[in-house]
């Protein structure tokens, strides 16, 4: 059953949304395009991502902070990867490889510089696993919230959470990091 | 530190570093299409359409004369409300309204009995079908959600304290509706015609201005039995 509980806080939420739109639309486009390699597709994904941000606007307290930046990046990344997965019927790990080591423009080594061993291992997880770990442990969302945010069933979100931690332990073992 | 605690720290590190290494907005050269910019502007412009609708009658000059008549009616009505709990219950608290594609429960005050969730009473289900396990409890300012799982099946129990800023919508798609009485409180059960969709029993406590619901993939009688088992939790 679809149930929505809405708080009519329209003016404040609208202002928050406008700030996010102004602050991050180019970055969101950049991320979407680095995955989809097409301007029109990237715009569609950014638009979809903004609708998702609007649905979850109450979760955002400050539009101009690192946490919000990460939040919109995760949303747009997930939307773009979902489309790519649908189109190319490829698996998440391949997509992750394309995104992070291909033409995304991100400096993979720079990202890893100065972080702990466990953080390095998290960074090596496939995108869908890493997103759930970050949403759960950095943002503090429960699996119900994560499933709604990423468009997953609750059960599937639970499975990803469990698989992500299992895979993380394996990566840590491979990297010689004792947990 | 436990593994979970390590994860919290490490997830924060990953997020911070990812954000730090993303390009600056100012350096990204993007020319958005007109259709994108137009769609987003429309989306932003329509953000508060619902709020505008609510304030329309108050602001529109055409209805001024109606407001004078309404003031007289309200005076009489106010007197009736003061002496009649039935009249008061009909226009305050959680009000049900049918919309085109949904049922809306809207809280209509009075504001002096608004409550937040911090010091509010807690409720619990005292009966649930065998096999369900408590999965999660989630609290917002006004609402509490309790989730139970058994395999693919989920039962959600929720209660929301009235606040004038709250509306609850239930989408009406392929379902049948029936009035119910839950421990003396009026309510309804919305049973989905699709097996894979959950059904919901929703009822309101007009004295405490609380809207309850139990949502799950169970038979009508089972959901009603769960609803009837809801009691004030023992501290």
GROMACS .gro file of C-alpha atoms in nm:
model
  414
    1UNK     CA    1   0.000   0.000   0.000
    2UNK     CA    2   0.140   0.337  -0.091
    3UNK     CA    3   0.122   0.573   0.201
    4UNK     CA    4   0.268   0.921   0.210
    5UNK     CA    5   0.301   1.134   0.516
    6UNK     CA    6   0.375   1.489   0.416
    7UNK     CA    7   0.471   1.786   0.625
    8UNK     CA    8   0.360   2.113   0.472
    9UNK     CA    9   0.678   2.306   0.515
   10UNK     CA   10   0.673   2.416   0.155
   11UNK     CA   11   0.854   2.748   0.164
   12UNK     CA   12   1.153   2.628   0.364
   13UNK     CA   13   1.177   2.304   0.165
   14UNK     CA   14   1.144   2.487  -0.164
   15UNK     CA   15   1.428   2.723  -0.074
   16UNK     CA   16   1.640   2.426   0.029
   17UNK     CA   17   1.566   2.253  -0.298
   18UNK     CA   18   1.651   2.562  -0.503
   19UNK     CA   19   1.988   2.588  -0.324
   20UNK     CA   20   2.063   2.225  -0.401
   21UNK     CA   21   1.957   2.272  -0.761
   22UNK     CA   22   2.182   2.576  -0.799
   23UNK     CA   23   2.475   2.425  -0.610
   24UNK     CA   24   2.491   2.078  -0.760
   25UNK     CA   25   2.315   2.049  -1.095
   26UNK     CA   26   2.639   2.080  -1.293
   27UNK     CA   27   2.818   1.829  -1.073
   28UNK     CA   28   2.525   1.590  -1.103
   29UNK     CA   29   2.530   1.628  -1.480
   30UNK     CA   30   2.906   1.565  -1.481
   31UNK     CA   31   2.862   1.241  -1.287
   32UNK     CA   32   2.567   1.124  -1.497
   33UNK     CA   33   2.749   1.199  -1.819
   34UNK     CA   34   3.066   1.025  -1.704
   35UNK     CA   35   2.857   0.711  -1.667
   36UNK     CA   36   2.619   0.742  -1.963
   37UNK     CA   37   2.835   0.938  -2.212
   38UNK     CA   38   2.537   1.117  -2.355
   39UNK     CA   39   2.409   1.468  -2.283
   40UNK     CA   40   2.039   1.393  -2.323
   41UNK     CA   41   2.054   1.079  -2.108
   42UNK     CA   42   2.256   1.266  -1.847
   43UNK     CA   43   1.996   1.545  -1.832
   44UNK     CA   44   1.715   1.291  -1.793
   45UNK     CA   45   1.901   1.124  -1.509
   46UNK     CA   46   1.975   1.455  -1.337
   47UNK     CA   47   1.607   1.545  -1.359
   48UNK     CA   48   1.505   1.208  -1.211
   49UNK     CA   49   1.766   1.251  -0.940
   50UNK     CA   50   1.626   1.593  -0.849
   51UNK     CA   51   1.277   1.444  -0.814
   52UNK     CA   52   1.425   1.191  -0.573
   53UNK     CA   53   1.605   1.467  -0.384
   54UNK     CA   54   1.273   1.655  -0.357
   55UNK     CA   55   1.102   1.347  -0.215
   56UNK     CA   56   1.372   1.330   0.049
   57UNK     CA   57   1.421   1.700   0.110
   58UNK     CA   58   1.335   1.662   0.479
   59UNK     CA   59   1.645   1.447   0.522
   60UNK     CA   60   1.866   1.740   0.419
   61UNK     CA   61   1.939   1.998   0.683
   62UNK     CA   62   2.205   2.210   0.513
   63UNK     CA   63   2.200   2.235   0.132
   64UNK     CA   64   2.561   2.352   0.121
   65UNK     CA   65   2.766   2.090   0.302
   66UNK     CA   66   2.974   1.783   0.224
   67UNK     CA   67   2.701   1.550   0.340
   68UNK     CA   68   2.449   1.697   0.097
   69UNK     CA   69   2.706   1.685  -0.182
   70UNK     CA   70   2.758   1.315  -0.114
   71UNK     CA   71   2.384   1.261  -0.092
   72UNK     CA   72   2.312   1.406  -0.438
   73UNK     CA   73   2.614   1.228  -0.585
   74UNK     CA   74   2.490   0.892  -0.458
   75UNK     CA   75   2.139   0.958  -0.591
   76UNK     CA   76   2.251   1.060  -0.938
   77UNK     CA   77   2.512   0.785  -0.955
   78UNK     CA   78   2.251   0.524  -0.867
   79UNK     CA   79   2.001   0.659  -1.123
   80UNK     CA   80   2.265   0.659  -1.396
   81UNK     CA   81   2.396   0.312  -1.311
   82UNK     CA   82   2.041   0.174  -1.306
   83UNK     CA   83   1.985   0.304  -1.659
   84UNK     CA   84   2.319   0.174  -1.777
   85UNK     CA   85   2.249  -0.163  -1.624
   86UNK     CA   86   1.909  -0.180  -1.793
   87UNK     CA   87   2.051  -0.084  -2.130
   88UNK     CA   88   2.368  -0.282  -2.143
   89UNK     CA   89   2.257  -0.565  -1.920
   90UNK     CA   90   2.595  -0.559  -1.767
   91UNK     CA   91   2.682  -0.626  -1.405
   92UNK     CA   92   2.741  -0.378  -1.131
   93UNK     CA   93   3.110  -0.449  -1.092
   94UNK     CA   94   3.176  -0.382  -1.458
   95UNK     CA   95   2.980  -0.058  -1.438
   96UNK     CA   96   3.174   0.041  -1.130
   97UNK     CA   97   3.498  -0.023  -1.314
   98UNK     CA   98   3.382   0.188  -1.607
   99UNK     CA   99   3.275   0.467  -1.379
  100UNK     CA  100   3.569   0.480  -1.145
  101UNK     CA  101   3.859   0.378  -1.359
  102UNK     CA  102   3.738   0.476  -1.700
  103UNK     CA  103   3.637   0.817  -1.821
  104UNK     CA  104   3.483   0.961  -1.508
  105UNK     CA  105   3.768   1.206  -1.460
  106UNK     CA  106   3.807   1.102  -1.097
  107UNK     CA  107   4.158   1.039  -0.973
  108UNK     CA  108   4.128   0.700  -0.806
  109UNK     CA  109   4.463   0.716  -0.627
  110UNK     CA  110   4.397   1.066  -0.506
  111UNK     CA  111   4.072   0.945  -0.355
  112UNK     CA  112   4.257   0.678  -0.164
  113UNK     CA  113   4.535   0.902  -0.039
  114UNK     CA  114   4.543   0.943   0.336
  115UNK     CA  115   4.247   0.725   0.422
  116UNK     CA  116   4.245   0.425   0.655
  117UNK     CA  117   4.281   0.067   0.534
  118UNK     CA  118   3.914  -0.007   0.591
  119UNK     CA  119   3.814   0.304   0.396
  120UNK     CA  120   4.036   0.186   0.108
  121UNK     CA  121   3.857  -0.146   0.117
  122UNK     CA  122   3.514   0.023   0.114
  123UNK     CA  123   3.629   0.225  -0.185
  124UNK     CA  124   3.700  -0.098  -0.370
  125UNK     CA  125   3.347  -0.229  -0.325
  126UNK     CA  126   3.112  -0.227  -0.625
  127UNK     CA  127   2.907   0.093  -0.640
  128UNK     CA  128   2.580  -0.061  -0.520
  129UNK     CA  129   2.750  -0.215  -0.215
  130UNK     CA  130   2.947   0.100  -0.136
  131UNK     CA  131   2.636   0.319  -0.159
  132UNK     CA  132   2.451   0.110   0.098
  133UNK     CA  133   2.751   0.113   0.333
  134UNK     CA  134   2.787   0.491   0.308
  135UNK     CA  135   2.414   0.558   0.342
  136UNK     CA  136   2.392   0.329   0.642
  137UNK     CA  137   2.710   0.412   0.828
  138UNK     CA  138   2.785   0.770   0.723
  139UNK     CA  139   2.433   0.906   0.679
  140UNK     CA  140   2.287   0.685   0.951
  141UNK     CA  141   1.985   0.577   0.744
  142UNK     CA  142   1.807   0.255   0.825
  143UNK     CA  143   1.749  -0.006   0.556
  144UNK     CA  144   1.389   0.101   0.507
  145UNK     CA  145   1.504   0.453   0.422
  146UNK     CA  146   1.784   0.321   0.202
  147UNK     CA  147   1.547   0.095   0.011
  148UNK     CA  148   1.313   0.389  -0.058
  149UNK     CA  149   1.598   0.616  -0.156
  150UNK     CA  150   1.756   0.371  -0.398
  151UNK     CA  151   1.430   0.224  -0.527
  152UNK     CA  152   1.491  -0.123  -0.386
  153UNK     CA  153   1.267  -0.359  -0.197
  154UNK     CA  154   1.344  -0.377   0.172
  155UNK     CA  155   1.446  -0.738   0.139
  156UNK     CA  156   1.685  -0.662  -0.146
  157UNK     CA  157   1.836  -0.375   0.052
  158UNK     CA  158   1.894  -0.618   0.339
  159UNK     CA  159   2.060  -0.863   0.102
  160UNK     CA  160   2.288  -0.594  -0.040
  161UNK     CA  161   2.377  -0.482   0.311
  162UNK     CA  162   2.473  -0.835   0.409
  163UNK     CA  163   2.658  -0.905   0.083
  164UNK     CA  164   2.840  -0.572   0.104
  165UNK     CA  165   2.976  -0.653   0.450
  166UNK     CA  166   3.068  -1.005   0.340
  167UNK     CA  167   3.249  -0.871   0.033
  168UNK     CA  168   3.415  -0.604   0.245
  169UNK     CA  169   3.555  -0.865   0.483
  170UNK     CA  170   3.688  -1.058   0.181
  171UNK     CA  171   3.856  -0.747   0.040
  172UNK     CA  172   4.005  -0.666   0.380
  173UNK     CA  173   4.142  -1.020   0.396
  174UNK     CA  174   4.287  -0.993   0.046
  175UNK     CA  175   4.447  -0.659   0.136
  176UNK     CA  176   4.593  -0.803   0.455
  177UNK     CA  177   4.388  -0.574   0.674
  178UNK     CA  178   4.299  -0.746   0.998
  179UNK     CA  179   3.943  -0.665   1.112
  180UNK     CA  180   3.589  -0.074   1.857
  181UNK     CA  181   3.349  -0.318   1.695
  182UNK     CA  182   3.346  -0.379   1.319
  183UNK     CA  183   3.031  -0.167   1.290
  184UNK     CA  184   3.199   0.122   1.472
  185UNK     CA  185   3.504   0.093   1.246
  186UNK     CA  186   3.264   0.098   0.950
  187UNK     CA  187   3.107   0.424   1.065
  188UNK     CA  188   3.445   0.594   1.079
  189UNK     CA  189   3.567   0.445   0.751
  190UNK     CA  190   3.241   0.522   0.564
  191UNK     CA  191   3.278   0.882   0.676
  192UNK     CA  192   3.636   0.889   0.547
  193UNK     CA  193   3.532   0.751   0.209
  194UNK     CA  194   3.246   0.999   0.177
  195UNK     CA  195   3.462   1.295   0.277
  196UNK     CA  196   3.739   1.200   0.038
  197UNK     CA  197   3.500   1.135  -0.248
  198UNK     CA  198   3.342   1.475  -0.199
  199UNK     CA  199   3.682   1.642  -0.177
  200UNK     CA  200   3.802   1.492  -0.503
  201UNK     CA  201   3.493   1.573  -0.707
  202UNK     CA  202   3.536   1.864  -0.944
  203UNK     CA  203   3.425   2.209  -0.835
  204UNK     CA  204   3.090   2.316  -0.983
  205UNK     CA  205   3.246   2.635  -1.114
  206UNK     CA  206   3.492   2.439  -1.326
  207UNK     CA  207   3.228   2.221  -1.491
  208UNK     CA  208   3.125   2.356  -1.825
  209UNK     CA  209   2.770   2.248  -1.896
  210UNK     CA  210   2.508   2.399  -2.121
  211UNK     CA  211   2.173   2.257  -2.011
  212UNK     CA  212   1.904   2.225  -2.276
  213UNK     CA  213   1.605   2.459  -2.274
  214UNK     CA  214   1.369   2.169  -2.210
  215UNK     CA  215   1.565   2.063  -1.902
  216UNK     CA  216   1.574   2.415  -1.761
  217UNK     CA  217   1.204   2.463  -1.837
  218UNK     CA  218   1.104   2.134  -1.672
  219UNK     CA  219   1.306   2.207  -1.361
  220UNK     CA  220   1.166   2.560  -1.338
  221UNK     CA  221   0.811   2.422  -1.365
  222UNK     CA  222   0.891   2.169  -1.096
  223UNK     CA  223   1.018   2.442  -0.865
  224UNK     CA  224   0.727   2.677  -0.948
  225UNK     CA  225   0.472   2.406  -0.865
  226UNK     CA  226   0.645   2.310  -0.540
  227UNK     CA  227   0.384   2.471  -0.320
  228UNK     CA  228   0.072   2.428  -0.531
  229UNK     CA  229  -0.098   2.239  -0.252
  230UNK     CA  230  -0.023   2.513  -0.004
  231UNK     CA  231  -0.156   2.772  -0.246
  232UNK     CA  232  -0.481   2.576  -0.279
  233UNK     CA  233  -0.523   2.577   0.096
  234UNK     CA  234  -0.481   2.950   0.123
  235UNK     CA  235  -0.681   3.029  -0.190
  236UNK     CA  236  -1.013   3.091  -0.016
  237UNK     CA  237  -0.856   3.315   0.239
  238UNK     CA  238  -0.686   3.535  -0.019
  239UNK     CA  239  -0.919   3.547  -0.315
  240UNK     CA  240  -1.124   3.873  -0.327
  241UNK     CA  241  -1.422   3.709  -0.501
  242UNK     CA  242  -1.509   3.513  -0.191
  243UNK     CA  243  -1.506   3.806   0.051
  244UNK     CA  244  -1.883   3.817   0.079
  245UNK     CA  245  -1.887   3.448   0.156
  246UNK     CA  246  -1.646   3.508   0.440
  247UNK     CA  247  -1.884   3.754   0.607
  248UNK     CA  248  -2.160   3.494   0.601
  249UNK     CA  249  -1.912   3.233   0.714
  250UNK     CA  250  -1.812   3.448   1.011
  251UNK     CA  251  -2.174   3.450   1.133
  252UNK     CA  252  -2.205   3.076   1.078
  253UNK     CA  253  -1.875   3.016   1.259
  254UNK     CA  254  -1.993   3.216   1.557
  255UNK     CA  255  -2.296   2.990   1.591
  256UNK     CA  256  -2.083   2.689   1.508
  257UNK     CA  257  -1.824   2.784   1.770
  258UNK     CA  258  -2.095   2.791   2.032
  259UNK     CA  259  -2.213   2.449   1.917
  260UNK     CA  260  -1.856   2.318   1.930
  261UNK     CA  261  -1.814   2.443   2.281
  262UNK     CA  262  -2.109   2.240   2.402
  263UNK     CA  263  -2.106   1.945   2.164
  264UNK     CA  264  -1.813   1.702   2.155
  265UNK     CA  265  -1.970   1.537   1.847
  266UNK     CA  266  -1.964   1.861   1.648
  267UNK     CA  267  -1.610   1.934   1.764
  268UNK     CA  268  -1.491   1.585   1.664
  269UNK     CA  269  -1.644   1.631   1.318
  270UNK     CA  270  -1.435   1.935   1.230
  271UNK     CA  271  -1.117   1.901   1.432
  272UNK     CA  272  -0.851   1.635   1.475
  273UNK     CA  273  -0.773   1.398   1.190
  274UNK     CA  274  -1.018   1.459   0.906
  275UNK     CA  275  -1.065   1.219   0.618
  276UNK     CA  276  -1.103   1.348   0.266
  277UNK     CA  277  -1.134   1.153  -0.057
  278UNK     CA  278  -0.931   1.285  -0.345
  279UNK     CA  279  -0.928   1.166  -0.705
  280UNK     CA  280  -0.665   0.898  -0.657
  281UNK     CA  281  -0.612   0.884  -0.283
  282UNK     CA  282  -0.755   0.920   0.062
  283UNK     CA  283  -0.613   1.207   0.261
  284UNK     CA  284  -0.604   1.223   0.639
  285UNK     CA  285  -0.540   1.579   0.736
  286UNK     CA  286  -0.491   1.708   1.085
  287UNK     CA  287  -0.712   2.008   1.150
  288UNK     CA  288  -0.606   2.121   1.495
  289UNK     CA  289  -0.674   2.250   1.747
  290UNK     CA  290  -0.312   2.344   1.783
  291UNK     CA  291  -0.314   2.350   2.162
  292UNK     CA  292  -0.336   1.974   2.166
  293UNK     CA  293  -0.049   1.928   1.921
  294UNK     CA  294   0.207   1.687   2.045
  295UNK     CA  295   0.554   1.591   1.942
  296UNK     CA  296   0.703   1.249   1.966
  297UNK     CA  297   0.963   1.310   2.233
  298UNK     CA  298   0.748   1.288   2.542
  299UNK     CA  299   0.445   1.133   2.378
  300UNK     CA  300   0.287   0.806   2.488
  301UNK     CA  301   0.419   0.492   2.323
  302UNK     CA  302   0.199   0.222   2.172
  303UNK     CA  303   0.265  -0.139   2.091
  304UNK     CA  304   0.098  -0.435   1.923
  305UNK     CA  305   0.028  -0.703   2.179
  306UNK     CA  306  -0.048  -0.966   1.915
  307UNK     CA  307   0.114  -1.044   1.582
  308UNK     CA  308   0.100  -1.364   1.373
  309UNK     CA  309   0.358  -1.623   1.466
  310UNK     CA  310   0.688  -1.605   1.281
  311UNK     CA  311   0.722  -1.227   1.251
  312UNK     CA  312   1.033  -1.076   1.406
  313UNK     CA  313   1.081  -0.714   1.511
  314UNK     CA  314   1.305  -0.565   1.246
  315UNK     CA  315   1.329  -0.192   1.305
  316UNK     CA  316   1.175   0.101   1.490
  317UNK     CA  317   1.188   0.442   1.333
  318UNK     CA  318   1.081   0.771   1.488
  319UNK     CA  319   1.028   1.110   1.332
  320UNK     CA  320   0.905   1.428   1.504
  321UNK     CA  321   0.544   1.314   1.502
  322UNK     CA  322   0.540   0.953   1.385
  323UNK     CA  323   0.662   0.616   1.503
  324UNK     CA  324   0.703   0.321   1.266
  325UNK     CA  325   0.755  -0.033   1.390
  326UNK     CA  326   0.857  -0.291   1.129
  327UNK     CA  327   0.818  -0.667   1.158
  328UNK     CA  328   0.946  -0.913   0.900
  329UNK     CA  329   0.888  -1.277   0.819
  330UNK     CA  330   1.068  -1.378   0.501
  331UNK     CA  331   0.927  -1.160   0.224
  332UNK     CA  332   0.631  -1.046   0.433
  333UNK     CA  333   0.636  -0.724   0.627
  334UNK     CA  334   0.401  -0.569   0.879
  335UNK     CA  335   0.429  -0.200   0.959
  336UNK     CA  336   0.262  -0.051   1.263
  337UNK     CA  337   0.257   0.326   1.275
  338UNK     CA  338   0.107   0.601   1.485
  339UNK     CA  339   0.121   0.972   1.422
  340UNK     CA  340   0.040   1.251   1.663
  341UNK     CA  341  -0.165   1.533   1.515
  342UNK     CA  342   0.016   1.836   1.389
  343UNK     CA  343  -0.130   2.107   1.169
  344UNK     CA  344   0.154   2.058   0.925
  345UNK     CA  345   0.076   1.692   0.859
  346UNK     CA  346  -0.119   1.523   0.583
  347UNK     CA  347  -0.125   1.151   0.516
  348UNK     CA  348  -0.216   1.015   0.174
  349UNK     CA  349  -0.304   0.658   0.086
  350UNK     CA  350  -0.312   0.583  -0.284
  351UNK     CA  351  -0.636   0.419  -0.394
  352UNK     CA  352  -0.546   0.165  -0.658
  353UNK     CA  353  -0.720  -0.169  -0.702
  354UNK     CA  354  -0.854  -0.198  -0.352
  355UNK     CA  355  -1.178  -0.247  -0.168
  356UNK     CA  356  -1.277  -0.046   0.134
  357UNK     CA  357  -1.475  -0.125   0.445
  358UNK     CA  358  -1.556   0.067   0.761
  359UNK     CA  359  -1.419  -0.087   1.080
  360UNK     CA  360  -1.431  -0.018   1.450
  361UNK     CA  361  -1.109  -0.071   1.638
  362UNK     CA  362  -1.164  -0.082   2.012
  363UNK     CA  363  -1.439   0.180   1.987
  364UNK     CA  364  -1.249   0.401   1.743
  365UNK     CA  365  -1.366   0.463   1.387
  366UNK     CA  366  -1.150   0.344   1.103
  367UNK     CA  367  -1.138   0.170   0.769
  368UNK     CA  368  -0.964  -0.122   0.608
  369UNK     CA  369  -0.832  -0.092   0.254
  370UNK     CA  370  -0.775  -0.436   0.109
  371UNK     CA  371  -0.561  -0.465  -0.199
  372UNK     CA  372  -0.700  -0.671  -0.486
  373UNK     CA  373  -0.347  -0.765  -0.585
  374UNK     CA  374  -0.182  -1.046  -0.392
  375UNK     CA  375   0.159  -0.886  -0.397
  376UNK     CA  376   0.031  -0.556  -0.252
  377UNK     CA  377  -0.021  -0.503   0.117
  378UNK     CA  378  -0.349  -0.402   0.279
  379UNK     CA  379  -0.396  -0.143   0.550
  380UNK     CA  380  -0.622  -0.084   0.846
  381UNK     CA  381  -0.624   0.278   0.957
  382UNK     CA  382  -0.806   0.426   1.255
  383UNK     CA  383  -0.803   0.740   1.462
  384UNK     CA  384  -0.812   0.819   1.829
  385UNK     CA  385  -1.010   1.143   1.837
  386UNK     CA  386  -0.941   1.207   2.203
  387UNK     CA  387  -0.564   1.201   2.175
  388UNK     CA  388  -0.549   1.305   1.806
  389UNK     CA  389  -0.351   1.001   1.703
  390UNK     CA  390  -0.375   0.835   1.364
  391UNK     CA  391  -0.285   0.466   1.369
  392UNK     CA  392  -0.231   0.219   1.091
  393UNK     CA  393  -0.125  -0.140   1.043
  394UNK     CA  394  -0.003  -0.227   0.694
  395UNK     CA  395   0.090  -0.576   0.582
  396UNK     CA  396   0.055  -0.870   0.345
  397UNK     CA  397  -0.201  -1.044   0.561
  398UNK     CA  398  -0.571  -1.129   0.546
  399UNK     CA  399  -0.826  -0.866   0.646
  400UNK     CA  400  -0.922  -1.042   0.971
  401UNK     CA  401  -0.558  -1.081   1.071
  402UNK     CA  402  -0.484  -0.712   1.018
  403UNK     CA  403  -0.792  -0.616   1.222
  404UNK     CA  404  -0.685  -0.854   1.499
  405UNK     CA  405  -0.340  -0.692   1.504
  406UNK     CA  406  -0.499  -0.346   1.512
  407UNK     CA  407  -0.726  -0.445   1.799
  408UNK     CA  408  -0.425  -0.564   1.995
  409UNK     CA  409  -0.264  -0.218   1.996
  410UNK     CA  410  -0.228  -0.093   2.351
  411UNK     CA  411  -0.048   0.180   2.537
  412UNK     CA  412   0.298   0.039   2.601
  413UNK     CA  413   0.399  -0.044   2.955
  414UNK     CA  414   0.705   0.161   3.043
   0.00000   0.00000   0.00000
